[in-house]
């Protein structure tokens, strides 16, 4: 009986694919050509980070340039992935292990230093047991870029941590990829309907769009927090994401490109040409303004001359979010949220 | 015996097959009649409804109401139910289940608002609700209403303290005279949903007589775990679900159990499962015959079934914005705020799933099955 049921399921799903349902086609394309590759690239950047740490820590005279480049790349891939992390990476508190932001109380510095004081040298097992605060890219960034850390002179103290974090990131990304690729895993759940997770392709597409729209909302937070929008207008430069590596704007750009990759695939499903044009323009406006910013975000927020530029950029992001959250969702008849966003 | 992920995925393929066959195959209900599911629901335009659907997908009624409702209290023998306004609602709605007619809009008392849950007493004369005293914000109130069974109208009759702050769900203990109440511990003010005391929360699990006398009051180790939803097994075992208001990356117990005669304590759930809940649990349902407890975690998009006695996992599965859950013969029915509703047959260790032919999405957090 079981074999018969599975066979019926497979043949029906093949039939559905053959019927050329545009929404299912777009969902499958997104999974195969956007979401999975973004996870794969994130994994690859973590593998490169492992190699770069190994090289740096093995050669006492090595400069940190290559290590910094590998870090920028890993952080950029993670940023690109955030609007695309449907499924496993968004579950089980996994994303906290990648990055600890916002860090309102500077916990990364205190916990990193106290962990290293207690465990000298730090072992991988100790790092695995420690808090997510010290397992991710934010702690790595602190060691690599904070002015208070003399990394070149303190490799014995910090290299075990850098090695451990890079290894943890690689293992995490490989475990997430495995959950995508295994039989019946996330990739299959965005391809063969119904399945354990989604009843229809529409549900899968809705999940992708919800994640992407949430990703755009996170961009607003990443820009608005250092601008002081959550702090009665008093700027908070040290609350910028990636302020130590001065990569806040580059990360925003990478996330925007991730979000836009979803839009590029979804565009064909939208029945309103004017809305398509509006959303295209909304992406272009944000991208152009980000590209024109003349200095790192933590510097810009502290200069009154740039306040208006940043406020205009924030408004452009807000416009993009609203277009997608209300008009696009309505056009596609996709429900953005209910209990999950507003519980009791 | 718990399911491994691999076995579950195998089961998932089978589930898909059953669903694809499109039948009401696994479960046909009792006496040939499909159970009636009562719940609050929205439509795409944001209009609120009090709805009744048979589990086979047939709509009984969908009555527009002014305020969004939360849970439903079914009368023990008359065909009426109160759809309780979601906090800080000033209205609840008494509905005739035969045709969906709105019999009465029940207004909260001055300086009181509803907290979303209510129960009818088994003899059918009294209704009890959890309410907030807005003159002394957060002070939990058990509102008492009398139902005139001739005119089918509820009238406020009095109130008692819930012996705690911010009460939420309440349920009858097996004696039918005492109530168990989750005092969420969160103070809200006036007509607001804003939490005012997240750094000084005081959640508690209270058992009290319906007349107001405190029988027991217990707390959990973590004061930032708001005790909100609960269910009671036929033997008096209480399971509660918590919502944690501390840091998102902390791992704290989100379910707790009070077995008869024992202290209130965390229900054993693995750290991996806790991490999947995003610090937020919604509905709890106990299946007394099968000794199982089910729980929805809408923020984590996860649905669980555990063995009530051993704590073994029977099901740990993704489900988008899963909302209300209720026990039905053989297992549980689950609604969703975003996707299709499901029936899970948990009579054997290999849990089977079936999509229900109910409308998808917009179901509110709780349901009543009868």
CSV table of C-alpha atoms in Angstrom, one decimal, chain B:
chain,number,residue,atom,x,y,z
B,1,UNK,CA,8.8,5.5,20.4
B,2,UNK,CA,10.0,8.7,18.7
B,3,UNK,CA,10.2,9.2,15.0
B,4,UNK,CA,13.5,9.9,13.4
B,5,UNK,CA,13.7,12.7,10.8
B,6,UNK,CA,14.3,10.1,8.1
B,7,UNK,CA,11.2,8.1,9.0
B,8,UNK,CA,9.2,11.2,9.2
B,9,UNK,CA,10.3,12.2,5.7
B,10,UNK,CA,9.3,8.8,4.5
B,11,UNK,CA,6.0,9.3,6.2
B,12,UNK,CA,5.8,12.7,4.5
B,13,UNK,CA,5.9,11.1,1.1
B,14,UNK,CA,3.1,8.9,2.1
B,15,UNK,CA,1.2,11.8,3.5
B,16,UNK,CA,1.6,13.6,0.2
B,17,UNK,CA,0.2,10.5,-1.6
B,18,UNK,CA,-2.8,10.3,0.6
B,19,UNK,CA,-3.5,14.0,0.2
B,20,UNK,CA,-3.1,13.8,-3.6
B,21,UNK,CA,-5.8,11.1,-3.7
B,22,UNK,CA,-8.0,13.9,-2.4
B,23,UNK,CA,-10.2,11.8,-0.2
B,24,UNK,CA,-11.5,12.0,3.3
B,25,UNK,CA,-9.7,8.7,3.6
B,26,UNK,CA,-8.0,8.5,6.9
B,27,UNK,CA,-10.8,9.6,9.1
B,28,UNK,CA,-14.4,9.9,8.6
B,29,UNK,CA,-15.7,11.2,11.9
B,30,UNK,CA,-18.3,9.8,14.2
B,31,UNK,CA,-21.7,8.5,13.2
B,32,UNK,CA,-21.0,9.7,9.6
B,33,UNK,CA,-21.0,13.3,10.7
B,34,UNK,CA,-18.0,15.5,10.4
B,35,UNK,CA,-17.1,17.5,13.6
B,36,UNK,CA,-17.8,21.2,13.7
B,37,UNK,CA,-14.7,23.4,14.0
B,38,UNK,CA,-15.3,26.8,15.6
B,39,UNK,CA,-12.7,29.5,15.2
B,40,UNK,CA,-12.1,33.2,14.7
B,41,UNK,CA,-10.9,34.0,11.2
B,42,UNK,CA,-10.2,36.9,8.9
B,43,UNK,CA,-10.6,37.4,5.2
B,44,UNK,CA,-8.1,39.0,2.8
B,45,UNK,CA,-9.5,42.4,3.3
B,46,UNK,CA,-9.0,42.2,7.1
B,47,UNK,CA,-12.7,41.7,8.0
B,48,UNK,CA,-13.1,39.6,11.2
B,49,UNK,CA,-15.4,36.6,11.3
B,50,UNK,CA,-16.8,34.1,13.8
B,51,UNK,CA,-16.8,30.9,11.7
B,52,UNK,CA,-18.0,27.3,11.9
B,53,UNK,CA,-16.8,24.7,9.4
B,54,UNK,CA,-17.3,21.0,9.3
B,55,UNK,CA,-14.0,19.3,9.1
B,56,UNK,CA,-15.0,17.9,5.8
B,57,UNK,CA,-14.8,21.4,4.4
B,58,UNK,CA,-18.4,22.4,4.4
B,59,UNK,CA,-19.1,25.8,5.8
B,60,UNK,CA,-21.7,26.1,8.5
B,61,UNK,CA,-21.5,29.9,8.9
B,62,UNK,CA,-19.2,32.9,8.7
B,63,UNK,CA,-20.6,35.8,10.7
B,64,UNK,CA,-18.8,39.2,10.4
B,65,UNK,CA,-17.9,40.7,13.7
B,66,UNK,CA,-16.4,44.0,14.6
B,67,UNK,CA,-13.5,42.9,16.8
B,68,UNK,CA,-11.0,40.2,16.1
B,69,UNK,CA,-11.7,37.2,18.3
B,70,UNK,CA,-9.2,34.8,19.8
B,71,UNK,CA,-10.7,31.6,21.4
B,72,UNK,CA,-14.2,30.1,21.5
B,73,UNK,CA,-16.2,28.8,24.4
B,74,UNK,CA,-18.9,26.3,23.4
B,75,UNK,CA,-21.9,25.9,25.6
B,76,UNK,CA,-22.1,22.3,27.0
B,77,UNK,CA,-25.5,21.5,25.6
B,78,UNK,CA,-27.1,24.4,23.8
B,79,UNK,CA,-26.1,25.2,20.2
B,80,UNK,CA,-24.4,28.5,21.2
B,81,UNK,CA,-20.8,29.6,21.6
B,82,UNK,CA,-19.1,32.7,22.7
B,83,UNK,CA,-16.3,34.0,20.4
B,84,UNK,CA,-14.1,35.8,22.8
B,85,UNK,CA,-12.6,39.2,21.8
B,86,UNK,CA,-8.8,39.2,21.5
B,87,UNK,CA,-7.1,41.4,24.1
B,88,UNK,CA,-7.7,44.3,24.6
B,89,UNK,CA,-11.2,43.7,23.2
B,90,UNK,CA,-14.3,45.3,24.7
B,91,UNK,CA,-16.6,42.9,22.9
B,92,UNK,CA,-17.3,39.2,22.6
B,93,UNK,CA,-19.9,37.6,20.5
B,94,UNK,CA,-22.6,34.9,21.3
B,95,UNK,CA,-23.3,33.0,18.2
B,96,UNK,CA,-26.1,30.6,17.3
B,97,UNK,CA,-24.3,27.6,15.9
B,98,UNK,CA,-27.3,26.4,13.9
B,99,UNK,CA,-27.2,29.4,11.5
B,100,UNK,CA,-24.4,31.7,12.7
B,101,UNK,CA,-26.8,34.3,13.9
B,102,UNK,CA,-25.3,36.9,16.2
B,103,UNK,CA,-27.4,36.5,19.4
B,104,UNK,CA,-25.6,39.0,21.5
B,105,UNK,CA,-22.6,41.3,21.5
B,106,UNK,CA,-21.3,41.0,25.0
B,107,UNK,CA,-19.6,44.2,26.2
B,108,UNK,CA,-16.9,44.2,28.8
B,109,UNK,CA,-17.6,46.0,32.1
B,110,UNK,CA,-16.3,49.5,32.6
B,111,UNK,CA,-12.5,49.4,33.4
B,112,UNK,CA,-12.3,45.8,32.1
B,113,UNK,CA,-11.3,44.3,28.8
B,114,UNK,CA,-11.4,40.7,27.6
B,115,UNK,CA,-8.2,38.7,27.4
B,116,UNK,CA,-9.3,36.3,24.7
B,117,UNK,CA,-10.4,33.2,26.6
B,118,UNK,CA,-13.6,31.9,28.3
B,119,UNK,CA,-15.3,28.7,29.4
B,120,UNK,CA,-18.9,27.7,30.1
B,121,UNK,CA,-19.6,25.7,33.3
B,122,UNK,CA,-20.9,22.2,32.7
B,123,UNK,CA,-24.4,22.9,34.0
B,124,UNK,CA,-24.7,25.6,31.4
B,125,UNK,CA,-25.6,28.6,33.5
B,126,UNK,CA,-22.3,30.3,34.1
B,127,UNK,CA,-19.6,31.6,31.8
B,128,UNK,CA,-16.1,32.6,33.1
B,129,UNK,CA,-13.7,34.9,31.3
B,130,UNK,CA,-10.2,36.2,31.9
B,131,UNK,CA,-10.1,40.0,32.0
B,132,UNK,CA,-7.8,42.9,32.8
B,133,UNK,CA,-8.6,45.5,35.5
B,134,UNK,CA,-7.5,48.7,33.7
B,135,UNK,CA,-7.8,50.7,36.9
B,136,UNK,CA,-5.1,48.5,38.3
B,137,UNK,CA,-3.5,47.4,35.1
B,138,UNK,CA,-2.5,43.8,34.9
B,139,UNK,CA,-4.5,42.7,37.9
B,140,UNK,CA,-6.1,39.5,36.7
B,141,UNK,CA,-9.9,39.2,36.9
B,142,UNK,CA,-12.1,36.2,36.4
B,143,UNK,CA,-15.3,37.6,35.0
B,144,UNK,CA,-18.6,35.7,35.8
B,145,UNK,CA,-21.6,35.9,33.5
B,146,UNK,CA,-25.0,34.2,33.8
B,147,UNK,CA,-26.7,32.8,30.7
B,148,UNK,CA,-30.4,33.1,30.7
B,149,UNK,CA,-31.2,29.9,28.8
B,150,UNK,CA,-34.6,31.1,27.7
B,151,UNK,CA,-33.5,34.4,26.1
B,152,UNK,CA,-30.0,33.2,25.4
B,153,UNK,CA,-28.4,36.3,26.8
B,154,UNK,CA,-25.4,36.7,29.0
B,155,UNK,CA,-25.4,39.1,31.9
B,156,UNK,CA,-22.4,40.1,34.0
B,157,UNK,CA,-22.9,38.7,37.5
B,158,UNK,CA,-19.6,39.4,39.3
B,159,UNK,CA,-15.9,38.7,39.3
B,160,UNK,CA,-13.0,37.3,41.3
B,161,UNK,CA,-9.3,37.8,41.2
B,162,UNK,CA,-7.2,35.3,39.2
B,163,UNK,CA,-4.5,35.7,41.9
B,164,UNK,CA,-2.0,36.9,39.3
B,165,UNK,CA,-1.1,39.3,36.5
B,166,UNK,CA,-2.3,39.3,32.9
B,167,UNK,CA,-4.4,36.1,32.9
B,168,UNK,CA,-4.8,34.4,29.5
B,169,UNK,CA,-6.2,30.9,28.9
B,170,UNK,CA,-8.3,29.0,31.5
B,171,UNK,CA,-9.7,25.5,31.6
B,172,UNK,CA,-11.7,23.3,33.9
B,173,UNK,CA,-10.0,20.8,36.1
B,174,UNK,CA,-11.7,17.3,36.1
B,175,UNK,CA,-14.0,18.2,39.0
B,176,UNK,CA,-15.7,20.7,36.8
B,177,UNK,CA,-15.7,23.2,39.7
B,178,UNK,CA,-12.1,24.4,39.8
B,179,UNK,CA,-10.3,26.3,37.1
B,180,UNK,CA,-6.7,26.3,36.0
B,181,UNK,CA,-5.5,29.7,34.8
B,182,UNK,CA,-2.3,30.8,33.1
B,183,UNK,CA,-1.5,34.2,34.5
B,184,UNK,CA,0.8,35.4,31.8
B,185,UNK,CA,2.5,37.8,34.1
B,186,UNK,CA,2.5,40.7,31.7
B,187,UNK,CA,0.9,44.0,32.5
B,188,UNK,CA,-0.8,45.9,29.7
B,189,UNK,CA,-2.7,49.1,30.2
B,190,UNK,CA,-6.0,50.5,28.9
B,191,UNK,CA,-6.7,49.6,25.4
B,192,UNK,CA,-3.1,48.8,24.5
B,193,UNK,CA,-1.3,45.5,23.7
B,194,UNK,CA,2.1,47.0,24.7
B,195,UNK,CA,3.9,45.0,27.4
B,196,UNK,CA,4.8,47.3,30.3
B,197,UNK,CA,6.8,45.1,32.6
B,198,UNK,CA,9.0,42.7,30.6
B,199,UNK,CA,11.8,43.3,33.1
B,200,UNK,CA,9.5,42.5,36.1
B,201,UNK,CA,7.1,39.9,34.9
B,202,UNK,CA,5.2,37.7,37.3
B,203,UNK,CA,3.7,34.7,35.5
B,204,UNK,CA,2.0,32.0,37.5
B,205,UNK,CA,-0.1,28.9,37.2
B,206,UNK,CA,-3.2,29.2,39.4
B,207,UNK,CA,-5.8,26.6,40.3
B,208,UNK,CA,-8.8,28.2,42.0
B,209,UNK,CA,-12.4,27.4,42.6
B,210,UNK,CA,-14.8,29.1,40.3
B,211,UNK,CA,-16.0,31.1,43.2
B,212,UNK,CA,-12.6,32.7,43.7
B,213,UNK,CA,-10.7,30.7,46.4
B,214,UNK,CA,-7.1,30.0,45.6
B,215,UNK,CA,-6.2,26.3,45.6
B,216,UNK,CA,-2.6,26.5,44.4
B,217,UNK,CA,-0.3,29.0,42.8
B,218,UNK,CA,3.0,27.9,41.2
B,219,UNK,CA,5.7,29.6,39.2
B,220,UNK,CA,8.5,28.5,36.8
B,221,UNK,CA,12.2,29.3,37.2
B,222,UNK,CA,12.3,31.9,34.5
B,223,UNK,CA,10.2,35.0,35.2
B,224,UNK,CA,10.3,36.1,31.5
B,225,UNK,CA,8.4,33.0,30.4
B,226,UNK,CA,4.8,34.1,30.1
B,227,UNK,CA,2.4,31.2,30.9
B,228,UNK,CA,-0.3,31.6,28.4
B,229,UNK,CA,-2.0,28.5,27.0
B,230,UNK,CA,-2.9,25.2,28.5
B,231,UNK,CA,-5.0,22.1,28.4
B,232,UNK,CA,-6.1,19.6,30.9
B,233,UNK,CA,-6.2,15.8,30.5
B,234,UNK,CA,-9.0,13.7,31.8
B,235,UNK,CA,-6.8,12.6,34.7
B,236,UNK,CA,-6.1,16.2,35.7
B,237,UNK,CA,-2.6,16.5,34.1
B,238,UNK,CA,-2.1,20.1,33.0
B,239,UNK,CA,0.2,21.1,30.2
B,240,UNK,CA,1.1,24.8,29.6
B,241,UNK,CA,2.8,26.6,26.8
B,242,UNK,CA,5.0,29.6,27.5
B,243,UNK,CA,6.2,32.6,25.5
B,244,UNK,CA,9.7,33.8,26.4
B,245,UNK,CA,10.4,37.5,26.4
B,246,UNK,CA,14.1,37.3,27.0
B,247,UNK,CA,16.9,37.3,24.4
B,248,UNK,CA,16.0,35.4,21.2
B,249,UNK,CA,19.1,33.2,21.3
B,250,UNK,CA,18.5,31.9,24.9
B,251,UNK,CA,17.3,28.4,25.4
B,252,UNK,CA,14.6,28.1,28.1
B,253,UNK,CA,11.8,25.6,28.6
B,254,UNK,CA,8.6,26.6,26.7
B,255,UNK,CA,6.3,23.8,27.9
B,256,UNK,CA,5.5,22.7,31.5
B,257,UNK,CA,3.5,20.0,33.1
B,258,UNK,CA,1.6,19.7,36.4
B,259,UNK,CA,0.7,16.1,37.0
B,260,UNK,CA,-1.9,15.4,39.7
B,261,UNK,CA,-0.4,15.9,43.1
B,262,UNK,CA,3.0,16.9,41.7
B,263,UNK,CA,4.8,20.2,41.4
B,264,UNK,CA,4.5,22.3,38.3
B,265,UNK,CA,7.7,21.7,36.3
B,266,UNK,CA,9.2,21.9,32.7
B,267,UNK,CA,8.0,19.3,30.3
B,268,UNK,CA,11.0,17.5,28.8
B,269,UNK,CA,11.6,18.9,25.3
B,270,UNK,CA,15.0,18.8,23.6
B,271,UNK,CA,17.1,21.9,23.1
B,272,UNK,CA,16.9,21.3,19.3
B,273,UNK,CA,13.1,21.4,19.5
B,274,UNK,CA,13.0,24.4,21.7
B,275,UNK,CA,15.2,26.2,19.2
B,276,UNK,CA,12.6,25.5,16.5
B,277,UNK,CA,9.9,27.3,18.4
B,278,UNK,CA,11.3,30.9,18.2
B,279,UNK,CA,10.5,31.4,21.9
B,280,UNK,CA,6.8,31.3,21.1
B,281,UNK,CA,4.1,28.6,21.7
B,282,UNK,CA,0.5,29.1,20.7
B,283,UNK,CA,-2.2,26.4,21.1
B,284,UNK,CA,-2.0,23.3,23.3
B,285,UNK,CA,-4.3,20.3,23.0
B,286,UNK,CA,-4.3,17.1,25.0
B,287,UNK,CA,-5.7,13.9,23.5
B,288,UNK,CA,-6.7,12.1,26.7
B,289,UNK,CA,-7.5,8.7,25.1
B,290,UNK,CA,-4.2,8.6,23.3
B,291,UNK,CA,-2.3,10.3,26.2
B,292,UNK,CA,-0.7,12.8,23.8
B,293,UNK,CA,-0.1,16.5,23.8
B,294,UNK,CA,0.1,18.6,20.6
B,295,UNK,CA,1.4,22.2,20.3
B,296,UNK,CA,1.6,24.8,17.6
B,297,UNK,CA,4.6,27.2,17.3
B,298,UNK,CA,3.5,29.7,14.6
B,299,UNK,CA,6.7,31.8,14.7
B,300,UNK,CA,8.8,28.8,14.2
B,301,UNK,CA,6.3,27.4,11.7
B,302,UNK,CA,6.5,24.1,13.6
B,303,UNK,CA,3.9,21.6,14.9
B,304,UNK,CA,4.7,18.9,17.5
B,305,UNK,CA,3.0,15.9,19.1
B,306,UNK,CA,4.5,14.3,22.2
B,307,UNK,CA,3.6,11.3,24.4
B,308,UNK,CA,2.1,12.9,27.5
B,309,UNK,CA,3.6,10.4,29.9
B,310,UNK,CA,7.1,9.6,28.4
B,311,UNK,CA,7.7,12.9,26.7
B,312,UNK,CA,8.8,11.0,23.5
B,313,UNK,CA,8.3,12.9,20.3
B,314,UNK,CA,5.7,11.5,17.9
B,315,UNK,CA,5.8,14.4,15.4
B,316,UNK,CA,8.1,17.4,14.8
B,317,UNK,CA,7.1,18.8,11.5
B,318,UNK,CA,7.1,22.1,9.6
B,319,UNK,CA,3.7,23.8,9.2
B,320,UNK,CA,3.4,27.5,8.2
B,321,UNK,CA,1.9,29.7,10.8
B,322,UNK,CA,0.2,26.8,12.5
B,323,UNK,CA,-2.6,28.2,14.7
B,324,UNK,CA,-5.3,26.3,16.5
B,325,UNK,CA,-5.1,22.7,17.4
B,326,UNK,CA,-7.7,20.3,18.8
B,327,UNK,CA,-8.1,16.7,19.6
B,328,UNK,CA,-10.3,14.6,17.2
B,329,UNK,CA,-10.7,10.8,17.0
B,330,UNK,CA,-7.4,9.3,16.1
B,331,UNK,CA,-5.3,12.5,16.4
B,332,UNK,CA,-5.4,16.2,16.0
B,333,UNK,CA,-6.8,18.9,13.6
B,334,UNK,CA,-4.6,21.9,13.1
B,335,UNK,CA,-5.5,25.3,11.4
B,336,UNK,CA,-3.0,27.7,9.9
B,337,UNK,CA,-2.8,31.5,9.5
B,338,UNK,CA,-1.1,31.1,6.2
B,339,UNK,CA,-1.6,27.7,4.6
B,340,UNK,CA,-3.9,24.7,4.4
B,341,UNK,CA,-5.2,23.1,7.5
B,342,UNK,CA,-4.3,19.5,8.4
B,343,UNK,CA,-5.4,16.4,10.2
B,344,UNK,CA,-2.7,14.2,11.9
B,345,UNK,CA,-3.5,10.6,12.7
B,346,UNK,CA,-1.3,9.8,15.6
B,347,UNK,CA,-2.7,6.4,16.6
B,348,UNK,CA,0.5,4.8,15.7
B,349,UNK,CA,4.2,5.8,16.0
B,350,UNK,CA,4.2,6.5,12.2
B,351,UNK,CA,2.1,9.6,12.2
B,352,UNK,CA,0.0,10.2,9.1
B,353,UNK,CA,-1.1,13.5,7.7
B,354,UNK,CA,-4.0,14.6,5.6
B,355,UNK,CA,-4.7,18.1,4.2
B,356,UNK,CA,-8.2,19.2,5.1
B,357,UNK,CA,-10.5,20.7,2.6
B,358,UNK,CA,-11.0,23.8,4.7
B,359,UNK,CA,-10.2,27.3,3.3
B,360,UNK,CA,-6.5,28.0,3.7
B,361,UNK,CA,-5.0,30.8,5.8
B,362,UNK,CA,-6.3,33.5,8.1
B,363,UNK,CA,-7.3,31.1,10.9
B,364,UNK,CA,-6.8,32.7,14.4
B,365,UNK,CA,-4.8,31.0,17.2
B,366,UNK,CA,-7.5,28.8,18.7
B,367,UNK,CA,-10.2,26.4,17.7
B,368,UNK,CA,-13.0,24.5,19.3
B,369,UNK,CA,-14.0,21.1,17.9
B,370,UNK,CA,-17.3,19.6,18.8
